[in-house]
Short mmCIF file of N, CA and C in Angstrom, two decimals:
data_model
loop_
_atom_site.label_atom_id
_atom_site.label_comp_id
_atom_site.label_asym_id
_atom_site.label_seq_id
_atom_site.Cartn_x
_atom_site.Cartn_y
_atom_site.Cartn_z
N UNK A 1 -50.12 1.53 1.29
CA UNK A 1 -48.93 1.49 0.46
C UNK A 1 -47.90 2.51 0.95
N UNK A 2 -48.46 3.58 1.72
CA UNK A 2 -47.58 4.58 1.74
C UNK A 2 -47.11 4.14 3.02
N UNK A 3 -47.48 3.65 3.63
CA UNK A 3 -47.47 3.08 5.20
C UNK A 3 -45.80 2.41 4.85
N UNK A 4 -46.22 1.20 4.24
CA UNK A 4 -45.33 0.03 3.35
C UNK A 4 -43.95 1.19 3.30
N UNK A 5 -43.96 2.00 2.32
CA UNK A 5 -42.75 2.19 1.89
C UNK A 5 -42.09 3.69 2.89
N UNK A 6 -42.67 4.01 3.77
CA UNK A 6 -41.99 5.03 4.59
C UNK A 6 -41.54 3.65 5.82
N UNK A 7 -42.32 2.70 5.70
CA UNK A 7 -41.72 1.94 6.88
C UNK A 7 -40.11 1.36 6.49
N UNK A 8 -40.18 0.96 4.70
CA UNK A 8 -39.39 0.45 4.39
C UNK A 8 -37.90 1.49 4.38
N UNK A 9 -38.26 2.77 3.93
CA UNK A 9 -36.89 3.75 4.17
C UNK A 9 -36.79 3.95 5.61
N UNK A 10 -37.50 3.92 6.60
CA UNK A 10 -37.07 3.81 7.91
C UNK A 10 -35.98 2.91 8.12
N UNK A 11 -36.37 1.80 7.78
CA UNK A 11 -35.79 0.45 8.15
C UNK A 11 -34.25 0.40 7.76
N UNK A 12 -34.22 0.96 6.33
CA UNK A 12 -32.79 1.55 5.73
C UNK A 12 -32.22 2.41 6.13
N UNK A 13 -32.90 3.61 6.57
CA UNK A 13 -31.89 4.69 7.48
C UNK A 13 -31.05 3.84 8.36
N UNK A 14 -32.35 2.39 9.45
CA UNK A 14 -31.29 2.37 10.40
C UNK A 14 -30.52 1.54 10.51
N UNK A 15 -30.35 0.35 9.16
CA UNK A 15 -29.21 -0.17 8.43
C UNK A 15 -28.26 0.46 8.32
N UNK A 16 -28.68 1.76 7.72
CA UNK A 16 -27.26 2.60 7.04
C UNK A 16 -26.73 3.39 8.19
N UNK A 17 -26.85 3.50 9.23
CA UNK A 17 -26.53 3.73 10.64
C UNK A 17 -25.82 2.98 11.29
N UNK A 18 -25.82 2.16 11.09
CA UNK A 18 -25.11 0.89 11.79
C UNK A 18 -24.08 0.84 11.28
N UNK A 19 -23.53 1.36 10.36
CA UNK A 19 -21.98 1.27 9.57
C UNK A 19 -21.65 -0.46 9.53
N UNK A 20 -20.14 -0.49 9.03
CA UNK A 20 -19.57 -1.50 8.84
C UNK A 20 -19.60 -2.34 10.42
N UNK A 21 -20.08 -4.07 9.40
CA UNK A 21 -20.00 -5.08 11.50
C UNK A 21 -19.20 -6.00 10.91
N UNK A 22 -18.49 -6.63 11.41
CA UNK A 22 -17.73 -7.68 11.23
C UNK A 22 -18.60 -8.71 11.30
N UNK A 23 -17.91 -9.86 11.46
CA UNK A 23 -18.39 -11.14 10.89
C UNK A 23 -19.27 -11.81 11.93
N UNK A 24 -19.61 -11.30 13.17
CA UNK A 24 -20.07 -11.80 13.94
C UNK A 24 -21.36 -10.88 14.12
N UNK A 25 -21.38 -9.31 13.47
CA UNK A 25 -22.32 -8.75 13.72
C UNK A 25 -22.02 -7.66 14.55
N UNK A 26 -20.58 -7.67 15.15
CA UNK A 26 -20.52 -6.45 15.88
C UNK A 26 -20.01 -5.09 15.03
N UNK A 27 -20.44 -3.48 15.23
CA UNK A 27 -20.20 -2.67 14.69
C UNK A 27 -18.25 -2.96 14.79
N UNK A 28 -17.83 -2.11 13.17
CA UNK A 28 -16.44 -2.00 13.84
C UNK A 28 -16.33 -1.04 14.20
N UNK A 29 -17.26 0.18 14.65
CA UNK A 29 -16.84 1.55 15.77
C UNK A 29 -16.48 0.99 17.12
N UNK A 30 -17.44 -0.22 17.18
CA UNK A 30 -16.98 -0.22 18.78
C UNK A 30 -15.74 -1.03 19.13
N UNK A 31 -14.88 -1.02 17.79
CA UNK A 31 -13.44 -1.38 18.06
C UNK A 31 -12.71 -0.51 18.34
N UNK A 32 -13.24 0.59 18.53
CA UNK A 32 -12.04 2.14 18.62
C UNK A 32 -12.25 1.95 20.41
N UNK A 33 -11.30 1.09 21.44
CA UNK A 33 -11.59 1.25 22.91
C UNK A 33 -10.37 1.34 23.32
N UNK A 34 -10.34 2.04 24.38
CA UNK A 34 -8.99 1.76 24.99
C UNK A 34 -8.19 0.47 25.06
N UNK A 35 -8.86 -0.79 25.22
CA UNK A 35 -8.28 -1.60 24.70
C UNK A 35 -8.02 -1.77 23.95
N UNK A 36 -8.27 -2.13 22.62
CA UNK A 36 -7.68 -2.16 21.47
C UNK A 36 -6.76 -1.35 21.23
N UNK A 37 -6.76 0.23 21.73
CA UNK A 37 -5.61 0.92 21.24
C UNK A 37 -4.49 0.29 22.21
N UNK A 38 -4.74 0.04 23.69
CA UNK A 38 -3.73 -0.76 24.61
C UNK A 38 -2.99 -2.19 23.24
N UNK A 39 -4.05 -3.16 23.29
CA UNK A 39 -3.84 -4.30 22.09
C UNK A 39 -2.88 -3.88 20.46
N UNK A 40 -2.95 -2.52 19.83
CA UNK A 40 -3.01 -2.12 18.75
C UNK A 40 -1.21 -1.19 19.34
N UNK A 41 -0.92 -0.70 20.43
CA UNK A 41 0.33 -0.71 20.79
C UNK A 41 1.02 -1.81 21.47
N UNK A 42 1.21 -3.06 21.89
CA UNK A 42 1.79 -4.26 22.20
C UNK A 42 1.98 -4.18 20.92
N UNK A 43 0.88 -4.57 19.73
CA UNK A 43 1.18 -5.37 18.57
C UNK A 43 2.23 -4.95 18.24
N UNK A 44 2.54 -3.63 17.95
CA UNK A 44 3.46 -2.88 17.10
C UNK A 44 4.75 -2.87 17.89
N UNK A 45 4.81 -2.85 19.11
CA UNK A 45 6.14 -2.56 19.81
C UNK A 45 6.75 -4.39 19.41
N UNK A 46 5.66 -5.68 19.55
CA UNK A 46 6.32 -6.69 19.52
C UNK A 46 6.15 -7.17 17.96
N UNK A 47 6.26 -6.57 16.72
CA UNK A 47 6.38 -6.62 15.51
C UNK A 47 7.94 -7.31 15.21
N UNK A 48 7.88 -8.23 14.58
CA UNK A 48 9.39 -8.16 13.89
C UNK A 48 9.58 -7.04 12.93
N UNK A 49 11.01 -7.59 12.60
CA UNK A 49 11.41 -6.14 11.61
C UNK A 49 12.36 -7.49 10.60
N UNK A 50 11.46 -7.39 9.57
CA UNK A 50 12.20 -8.55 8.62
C UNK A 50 12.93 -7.82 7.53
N UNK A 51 13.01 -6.08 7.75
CA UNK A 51 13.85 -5.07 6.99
C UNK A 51 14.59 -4.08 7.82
N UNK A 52 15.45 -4.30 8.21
CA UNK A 52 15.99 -3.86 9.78
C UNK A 52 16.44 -2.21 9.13
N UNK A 53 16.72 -1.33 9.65
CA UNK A 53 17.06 -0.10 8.77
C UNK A 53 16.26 0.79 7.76
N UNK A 54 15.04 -0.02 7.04
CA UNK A 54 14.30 0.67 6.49
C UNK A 54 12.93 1.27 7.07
N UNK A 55 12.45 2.56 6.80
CA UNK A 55 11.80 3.49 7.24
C UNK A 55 10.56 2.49 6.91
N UNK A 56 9.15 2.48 7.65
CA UNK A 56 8.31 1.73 7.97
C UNK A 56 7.20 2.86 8.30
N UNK A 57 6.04 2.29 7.28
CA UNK A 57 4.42 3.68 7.64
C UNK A 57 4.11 2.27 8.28
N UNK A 58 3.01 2.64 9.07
CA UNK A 58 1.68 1.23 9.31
C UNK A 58 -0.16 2.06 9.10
N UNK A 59 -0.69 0.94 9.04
CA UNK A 59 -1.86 1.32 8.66
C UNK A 59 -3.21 0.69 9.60
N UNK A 60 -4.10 0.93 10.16
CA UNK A 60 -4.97 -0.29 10.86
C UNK A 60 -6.37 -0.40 10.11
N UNK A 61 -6.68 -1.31 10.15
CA UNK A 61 -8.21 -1.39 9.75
C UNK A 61 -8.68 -2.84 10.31
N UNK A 62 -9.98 -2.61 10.34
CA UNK A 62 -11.08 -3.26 11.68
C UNK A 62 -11.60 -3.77 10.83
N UNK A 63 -12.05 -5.66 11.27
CA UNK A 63 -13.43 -6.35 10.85
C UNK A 63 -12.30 -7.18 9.54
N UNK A 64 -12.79 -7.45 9.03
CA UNK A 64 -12.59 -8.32 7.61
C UNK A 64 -12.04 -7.78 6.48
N UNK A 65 -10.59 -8.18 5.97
CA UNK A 65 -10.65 -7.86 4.86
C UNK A 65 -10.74 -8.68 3.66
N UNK A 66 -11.83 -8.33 2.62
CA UNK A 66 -12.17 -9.11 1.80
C UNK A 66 -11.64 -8.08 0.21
N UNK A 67 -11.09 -9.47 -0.99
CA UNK A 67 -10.64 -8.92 -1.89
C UNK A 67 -11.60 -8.34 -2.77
N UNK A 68 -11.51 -7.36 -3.66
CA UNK A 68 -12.80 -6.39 -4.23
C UNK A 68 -13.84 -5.46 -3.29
N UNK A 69 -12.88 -5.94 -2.12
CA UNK A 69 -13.97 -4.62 -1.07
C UNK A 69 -12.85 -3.56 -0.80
N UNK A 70 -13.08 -2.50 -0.32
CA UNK A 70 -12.65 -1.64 0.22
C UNK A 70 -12.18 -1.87 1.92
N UNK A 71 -10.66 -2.02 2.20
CA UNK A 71 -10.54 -1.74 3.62
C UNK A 71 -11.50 -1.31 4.55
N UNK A 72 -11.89 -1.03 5.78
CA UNK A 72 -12.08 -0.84 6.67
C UNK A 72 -11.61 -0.04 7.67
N UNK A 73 -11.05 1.42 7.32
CA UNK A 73 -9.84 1.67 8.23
C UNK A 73 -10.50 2.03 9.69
N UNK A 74 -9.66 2.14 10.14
CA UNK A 74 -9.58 2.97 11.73
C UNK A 74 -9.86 4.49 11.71
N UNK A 75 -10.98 4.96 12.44
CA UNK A 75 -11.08 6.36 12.33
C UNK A 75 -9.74 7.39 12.34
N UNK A 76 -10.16 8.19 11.97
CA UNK A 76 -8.69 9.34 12.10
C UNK A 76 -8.68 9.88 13.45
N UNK A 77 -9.75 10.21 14.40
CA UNK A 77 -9.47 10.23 15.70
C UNK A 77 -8.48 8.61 16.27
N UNK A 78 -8.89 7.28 16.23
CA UNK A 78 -8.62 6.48 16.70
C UNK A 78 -7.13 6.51 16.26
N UNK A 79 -6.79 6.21 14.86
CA UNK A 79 -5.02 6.48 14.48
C UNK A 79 -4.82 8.10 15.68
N UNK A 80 -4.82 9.11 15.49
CA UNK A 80 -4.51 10.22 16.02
C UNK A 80 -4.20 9.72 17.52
N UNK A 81 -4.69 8.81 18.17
CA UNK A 81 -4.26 8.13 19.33
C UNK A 81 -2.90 7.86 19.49
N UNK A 82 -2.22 7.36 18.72
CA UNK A 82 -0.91 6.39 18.68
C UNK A 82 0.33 8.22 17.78
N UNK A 83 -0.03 8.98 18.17
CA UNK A 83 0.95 10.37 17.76
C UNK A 83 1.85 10.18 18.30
N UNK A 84 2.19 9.45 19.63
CA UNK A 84 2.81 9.75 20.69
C UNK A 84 4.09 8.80 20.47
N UNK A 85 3.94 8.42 19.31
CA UNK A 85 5.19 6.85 19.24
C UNK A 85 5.58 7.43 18.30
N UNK A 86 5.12 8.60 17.95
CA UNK A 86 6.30 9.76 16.01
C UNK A 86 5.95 8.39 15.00
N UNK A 87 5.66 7.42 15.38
CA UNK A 87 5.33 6.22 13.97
C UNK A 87 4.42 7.37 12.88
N UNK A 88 4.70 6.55 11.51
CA UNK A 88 3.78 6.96 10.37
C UNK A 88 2.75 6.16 10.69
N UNK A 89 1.53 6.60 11.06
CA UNK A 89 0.16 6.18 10.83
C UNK A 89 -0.81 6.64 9.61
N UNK A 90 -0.98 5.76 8.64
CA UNK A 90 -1.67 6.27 7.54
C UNK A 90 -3.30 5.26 6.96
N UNK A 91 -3.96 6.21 6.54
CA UNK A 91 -5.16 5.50 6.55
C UNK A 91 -4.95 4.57 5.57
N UNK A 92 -5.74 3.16 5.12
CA UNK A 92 -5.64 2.19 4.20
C UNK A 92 -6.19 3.01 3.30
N UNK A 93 -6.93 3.28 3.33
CA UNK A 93 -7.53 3.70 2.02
C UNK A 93 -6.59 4.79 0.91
N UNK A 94 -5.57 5.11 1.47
CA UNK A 94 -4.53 5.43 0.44
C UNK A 94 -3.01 4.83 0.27
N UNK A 95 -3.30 3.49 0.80
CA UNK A 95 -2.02 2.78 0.28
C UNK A 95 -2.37 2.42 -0.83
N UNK A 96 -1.04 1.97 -2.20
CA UNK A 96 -0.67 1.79 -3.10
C UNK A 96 -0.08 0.94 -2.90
N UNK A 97 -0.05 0.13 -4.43
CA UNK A 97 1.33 -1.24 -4.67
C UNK A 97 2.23 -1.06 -5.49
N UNK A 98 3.08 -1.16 -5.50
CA UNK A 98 4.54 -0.96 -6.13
C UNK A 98 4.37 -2.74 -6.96
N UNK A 99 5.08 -2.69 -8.02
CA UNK A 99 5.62 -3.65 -9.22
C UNK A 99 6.66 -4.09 -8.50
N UNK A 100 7.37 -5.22 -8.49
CA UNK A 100 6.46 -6.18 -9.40
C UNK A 100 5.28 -7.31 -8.82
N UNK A 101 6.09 -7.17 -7.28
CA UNK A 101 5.29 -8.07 -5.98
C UNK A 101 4.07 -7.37 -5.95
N UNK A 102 3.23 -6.42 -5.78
CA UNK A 102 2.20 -5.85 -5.52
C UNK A 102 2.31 -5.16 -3.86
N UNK A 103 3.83 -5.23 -3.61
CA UNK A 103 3.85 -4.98 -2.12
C UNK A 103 3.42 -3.13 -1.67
N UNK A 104 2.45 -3.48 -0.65
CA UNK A 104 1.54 -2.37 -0.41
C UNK A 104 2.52 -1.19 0.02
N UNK A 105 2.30 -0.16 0.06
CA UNK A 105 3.52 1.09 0.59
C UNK A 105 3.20 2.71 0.27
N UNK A 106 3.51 3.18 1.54
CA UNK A 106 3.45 4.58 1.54
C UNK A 106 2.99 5.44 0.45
N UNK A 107 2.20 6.06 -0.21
CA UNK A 107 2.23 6.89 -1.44
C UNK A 107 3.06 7.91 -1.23
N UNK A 108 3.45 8.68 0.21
CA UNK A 108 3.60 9.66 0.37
C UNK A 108 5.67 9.62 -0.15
N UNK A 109 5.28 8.17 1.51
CA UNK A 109 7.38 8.18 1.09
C UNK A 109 7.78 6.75 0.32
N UNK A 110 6.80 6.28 -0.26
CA UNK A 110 7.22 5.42 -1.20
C UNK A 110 8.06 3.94 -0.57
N UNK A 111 7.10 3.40 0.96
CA UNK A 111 8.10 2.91 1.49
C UNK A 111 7.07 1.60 2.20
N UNK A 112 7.61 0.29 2.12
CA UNK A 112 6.59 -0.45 2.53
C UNK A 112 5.48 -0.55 3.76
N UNK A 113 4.27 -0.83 3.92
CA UNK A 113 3.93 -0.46 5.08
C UNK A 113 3.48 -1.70 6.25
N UNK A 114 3.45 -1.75 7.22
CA UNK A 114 2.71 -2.60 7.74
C UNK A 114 1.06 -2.37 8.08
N UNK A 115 0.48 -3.70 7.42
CA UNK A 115 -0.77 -3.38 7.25
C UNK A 115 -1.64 -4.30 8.39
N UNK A 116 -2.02 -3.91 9.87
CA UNK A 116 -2.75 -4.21 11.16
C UNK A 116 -3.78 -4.36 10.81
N UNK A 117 -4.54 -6.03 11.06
CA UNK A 117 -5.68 -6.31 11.06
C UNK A 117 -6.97 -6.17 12.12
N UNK A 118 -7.14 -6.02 13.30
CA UNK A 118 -8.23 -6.08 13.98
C UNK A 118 -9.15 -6.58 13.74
N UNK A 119 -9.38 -8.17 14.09
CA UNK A 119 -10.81 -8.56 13.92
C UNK A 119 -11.32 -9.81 15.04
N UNK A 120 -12.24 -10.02 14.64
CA UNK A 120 -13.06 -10.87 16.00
C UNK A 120 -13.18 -10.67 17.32
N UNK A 121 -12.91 -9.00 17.92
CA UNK A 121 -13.11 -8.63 19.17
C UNK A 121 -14.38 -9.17 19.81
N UNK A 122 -14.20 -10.12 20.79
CA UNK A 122 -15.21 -10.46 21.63
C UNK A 122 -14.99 -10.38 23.40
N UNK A 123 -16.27 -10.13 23.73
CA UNK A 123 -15.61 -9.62 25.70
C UNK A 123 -16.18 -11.15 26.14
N UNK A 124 -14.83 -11.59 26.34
CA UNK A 124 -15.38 -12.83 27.36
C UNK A 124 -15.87 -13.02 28.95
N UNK A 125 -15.22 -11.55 29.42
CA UNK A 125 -16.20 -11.63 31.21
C UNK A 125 -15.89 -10.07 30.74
N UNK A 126 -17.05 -9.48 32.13
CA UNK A 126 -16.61 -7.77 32.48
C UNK A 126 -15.64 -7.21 31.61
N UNK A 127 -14.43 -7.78 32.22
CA UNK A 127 -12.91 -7.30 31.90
C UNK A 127 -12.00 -7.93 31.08
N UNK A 128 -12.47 -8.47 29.76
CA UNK A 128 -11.27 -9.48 29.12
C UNK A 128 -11.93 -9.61 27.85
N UNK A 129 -11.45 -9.21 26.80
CA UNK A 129 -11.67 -9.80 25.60
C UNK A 129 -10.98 -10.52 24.39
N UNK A 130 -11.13 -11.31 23.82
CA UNK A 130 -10.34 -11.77 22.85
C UNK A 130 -10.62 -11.07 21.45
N UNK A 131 -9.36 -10.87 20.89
CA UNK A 131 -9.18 -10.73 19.56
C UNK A 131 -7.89 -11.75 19.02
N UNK A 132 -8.63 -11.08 17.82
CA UNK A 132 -7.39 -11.65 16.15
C UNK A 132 -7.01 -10.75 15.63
N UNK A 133 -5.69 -10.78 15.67
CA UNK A 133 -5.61 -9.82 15.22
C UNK A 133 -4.11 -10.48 13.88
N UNK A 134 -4.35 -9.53 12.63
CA UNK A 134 -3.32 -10.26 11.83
C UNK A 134 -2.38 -8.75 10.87
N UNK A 135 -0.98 -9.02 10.81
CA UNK A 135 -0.21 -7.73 10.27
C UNK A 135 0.39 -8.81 9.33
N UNK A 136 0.51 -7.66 8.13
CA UNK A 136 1.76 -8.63 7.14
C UNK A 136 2.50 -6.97 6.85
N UNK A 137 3.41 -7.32 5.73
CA UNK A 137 5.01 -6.77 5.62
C UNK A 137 5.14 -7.72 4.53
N UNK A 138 5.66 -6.64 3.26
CA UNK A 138 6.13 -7.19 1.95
C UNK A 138 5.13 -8.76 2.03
N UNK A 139 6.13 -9.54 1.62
CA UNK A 139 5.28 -11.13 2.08
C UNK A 139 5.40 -11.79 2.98
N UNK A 140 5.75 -10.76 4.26
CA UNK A 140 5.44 -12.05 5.40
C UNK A 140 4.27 -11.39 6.15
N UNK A 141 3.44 -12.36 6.68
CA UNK A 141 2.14 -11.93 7.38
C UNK A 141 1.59 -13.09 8.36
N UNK A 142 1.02 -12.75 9.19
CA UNK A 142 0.84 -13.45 10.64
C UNK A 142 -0.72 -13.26 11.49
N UNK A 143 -1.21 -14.35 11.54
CA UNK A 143 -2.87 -13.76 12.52
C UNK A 143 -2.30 -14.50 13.62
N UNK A 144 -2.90 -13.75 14.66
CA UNK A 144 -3.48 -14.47 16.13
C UNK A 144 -3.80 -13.89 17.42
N UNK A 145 -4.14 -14.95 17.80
CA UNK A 145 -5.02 -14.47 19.10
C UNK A 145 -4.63 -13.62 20.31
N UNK A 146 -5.21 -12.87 20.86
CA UNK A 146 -4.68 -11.90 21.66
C UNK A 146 -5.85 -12.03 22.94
N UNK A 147 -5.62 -11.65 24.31
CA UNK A 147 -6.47 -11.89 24.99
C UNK A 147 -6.01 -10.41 25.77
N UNK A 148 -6.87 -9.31 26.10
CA UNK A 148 -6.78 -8.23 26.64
C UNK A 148 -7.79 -7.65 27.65
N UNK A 149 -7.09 -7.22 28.95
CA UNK A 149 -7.93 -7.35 30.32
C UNK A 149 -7.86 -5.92 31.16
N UNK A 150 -8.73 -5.31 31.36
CA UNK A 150 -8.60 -4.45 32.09
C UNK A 150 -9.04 -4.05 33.25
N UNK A 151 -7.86 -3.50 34.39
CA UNK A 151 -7.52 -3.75 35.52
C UNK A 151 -7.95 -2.53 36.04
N UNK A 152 -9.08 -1.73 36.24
CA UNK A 152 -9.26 -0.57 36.95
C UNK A 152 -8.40 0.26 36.41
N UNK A 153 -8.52 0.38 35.01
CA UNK A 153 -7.74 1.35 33.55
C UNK A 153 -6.20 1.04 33.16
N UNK A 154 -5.93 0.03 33.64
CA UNK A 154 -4.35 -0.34 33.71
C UNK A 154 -5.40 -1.90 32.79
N UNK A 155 -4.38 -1.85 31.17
CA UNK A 155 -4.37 -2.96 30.51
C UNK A 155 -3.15 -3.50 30.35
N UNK A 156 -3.45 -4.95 30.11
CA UNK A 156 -2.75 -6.32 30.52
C UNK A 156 -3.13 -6.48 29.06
N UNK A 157 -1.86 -7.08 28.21
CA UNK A 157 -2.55 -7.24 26.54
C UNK A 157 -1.23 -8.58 26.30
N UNK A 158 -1.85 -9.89 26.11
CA UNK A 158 -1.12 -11.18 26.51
C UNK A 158 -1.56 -12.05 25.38
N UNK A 159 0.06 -11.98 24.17
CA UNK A 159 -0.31 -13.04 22.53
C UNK A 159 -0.61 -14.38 22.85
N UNK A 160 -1.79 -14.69 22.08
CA UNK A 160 -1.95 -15.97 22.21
C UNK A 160 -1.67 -16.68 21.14
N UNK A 161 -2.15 -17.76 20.87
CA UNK A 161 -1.69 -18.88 19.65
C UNK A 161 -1.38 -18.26 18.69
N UNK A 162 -0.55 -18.32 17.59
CA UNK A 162 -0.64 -18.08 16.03
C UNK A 162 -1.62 -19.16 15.25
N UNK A 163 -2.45 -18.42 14.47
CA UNK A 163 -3.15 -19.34 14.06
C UNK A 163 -3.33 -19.73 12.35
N UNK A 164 -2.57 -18.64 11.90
CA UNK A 164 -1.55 -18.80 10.49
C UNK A 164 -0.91 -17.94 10.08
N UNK A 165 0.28 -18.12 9.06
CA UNK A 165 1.73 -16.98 8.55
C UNK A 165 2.84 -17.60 8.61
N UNK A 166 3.52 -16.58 7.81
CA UNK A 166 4.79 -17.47 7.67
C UNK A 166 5.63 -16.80 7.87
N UNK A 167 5.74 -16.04 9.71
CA UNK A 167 6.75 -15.50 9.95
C UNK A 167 7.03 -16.61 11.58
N UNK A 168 8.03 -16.85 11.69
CA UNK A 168 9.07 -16.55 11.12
C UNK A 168 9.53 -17.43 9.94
N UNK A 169 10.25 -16.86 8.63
CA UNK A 169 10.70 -17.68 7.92
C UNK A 169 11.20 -18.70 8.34
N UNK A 170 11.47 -19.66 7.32
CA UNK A 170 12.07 -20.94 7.60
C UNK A 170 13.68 -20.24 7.27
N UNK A 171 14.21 -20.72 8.06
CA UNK A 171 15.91 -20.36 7.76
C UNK A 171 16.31 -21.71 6.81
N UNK A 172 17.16 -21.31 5.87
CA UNK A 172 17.43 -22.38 4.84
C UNK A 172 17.79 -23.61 5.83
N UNK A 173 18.15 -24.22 5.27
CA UNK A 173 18.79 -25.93 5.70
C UNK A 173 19.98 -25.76 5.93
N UNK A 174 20.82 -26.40 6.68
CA UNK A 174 22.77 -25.97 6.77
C UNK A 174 22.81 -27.12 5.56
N UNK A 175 24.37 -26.50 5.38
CA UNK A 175 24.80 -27.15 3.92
C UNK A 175 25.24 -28.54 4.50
N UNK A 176 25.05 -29.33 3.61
CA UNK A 176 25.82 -30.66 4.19
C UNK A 176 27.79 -30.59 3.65
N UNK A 177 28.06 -30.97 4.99
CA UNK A 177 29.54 -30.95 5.31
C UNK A 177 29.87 -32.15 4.05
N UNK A 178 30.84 -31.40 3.96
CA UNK A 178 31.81 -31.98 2.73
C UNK A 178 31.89 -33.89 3.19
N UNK A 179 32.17 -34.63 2.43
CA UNK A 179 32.96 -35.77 2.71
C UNK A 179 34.43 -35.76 2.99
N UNK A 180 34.70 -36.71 4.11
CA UNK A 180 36.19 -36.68 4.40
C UNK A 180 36.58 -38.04 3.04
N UNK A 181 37.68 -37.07 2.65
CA UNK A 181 38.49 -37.68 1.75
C UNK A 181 38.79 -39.19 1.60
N UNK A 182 39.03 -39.90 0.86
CA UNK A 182 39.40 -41.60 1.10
C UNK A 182 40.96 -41.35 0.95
N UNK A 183 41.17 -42.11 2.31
CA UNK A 183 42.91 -42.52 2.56
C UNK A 183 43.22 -43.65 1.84
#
């Protein structure tokens, strides 16, 4: 019996070791790579800006986000990476929602944030892996595929399909032109 249950807290230590895996089973530590941070700066430099002028935090978190769970963020070493762009990098786990939209934003400066998804990192040869990766902003938000390759430490980080979101908005309809008058 005693055998039984020291085997069984073994077994849980090395569950609880393994931290958070995404959906396929991989840890999300081993999303903190130079690629991804290569992948995790493209994203942001090729972001729209659907609030042109207003001050902008962002946030990253790895693997799945599911509603009633807790984010996933990105270590504070891994954010501490991206210092070099003066961007606000802030952990998820202390964003807030503002009334009446629920739109997520800064606690600090009270200001919307963009919230970076990271998920489904898989290495398809040596040097190349695919991800999904998905960001939203107030209510617009966007996933897709990313394919990222590295070249003897020089990364190549190349968007692939969108695979749902609704950026870019639809621009309204043009108005329909008046009728010409009856002569």
């Amino acid at each position: 019996m005693m055998y039984r249950l020291l085997s069984l807290f073994l077994l849980s230590l090395t569950l609880a070791a393994c931290g958070p895996v995404d959906r396929e089973g991989h840890s999300l530590a081993d999303y903190e790579t130079a690629g991804t941070e290569a992948l995790v700066r493209e994203v942001i430099r090729t972001l729209p800006d659907p609030n042109p002028g207003v001050q902008k935090s962002y946030s990253i978190t790895l693997g799945e986000i599911v509603r009633g769970r807790d984010f996933s963020p990105a270590s504070v070493p891994f954010m501490q990476r991206f210092a070099d762009t003066k961007l606000r990098i802030i952990s998820p786990t202390v964003i807030t929602t503002a009334p009446p939209e629920g739109t997520l934003i800064d606690p600090d400066l009270r200001v919307p944030i963009y919230l970076l998804q990271i998920r489904g990192m898989t290495q398809t040869s040596g040097s190349t892996w695919d991800y999904e990766v998905g960001w939203g902003y107030k209510k617009h938000f966007q996933r897709q595929k990313w394919k990222v390759t590295s070249d003897n430490g020089a990364w190549k980080v190349e968007p692939g399909a969108v695979i749902e979101g609704n950026w870019p908005p639809e621009a309204p309809a043009p108005a329909a032109a008046p009728a010409a008058p009856n002569q």
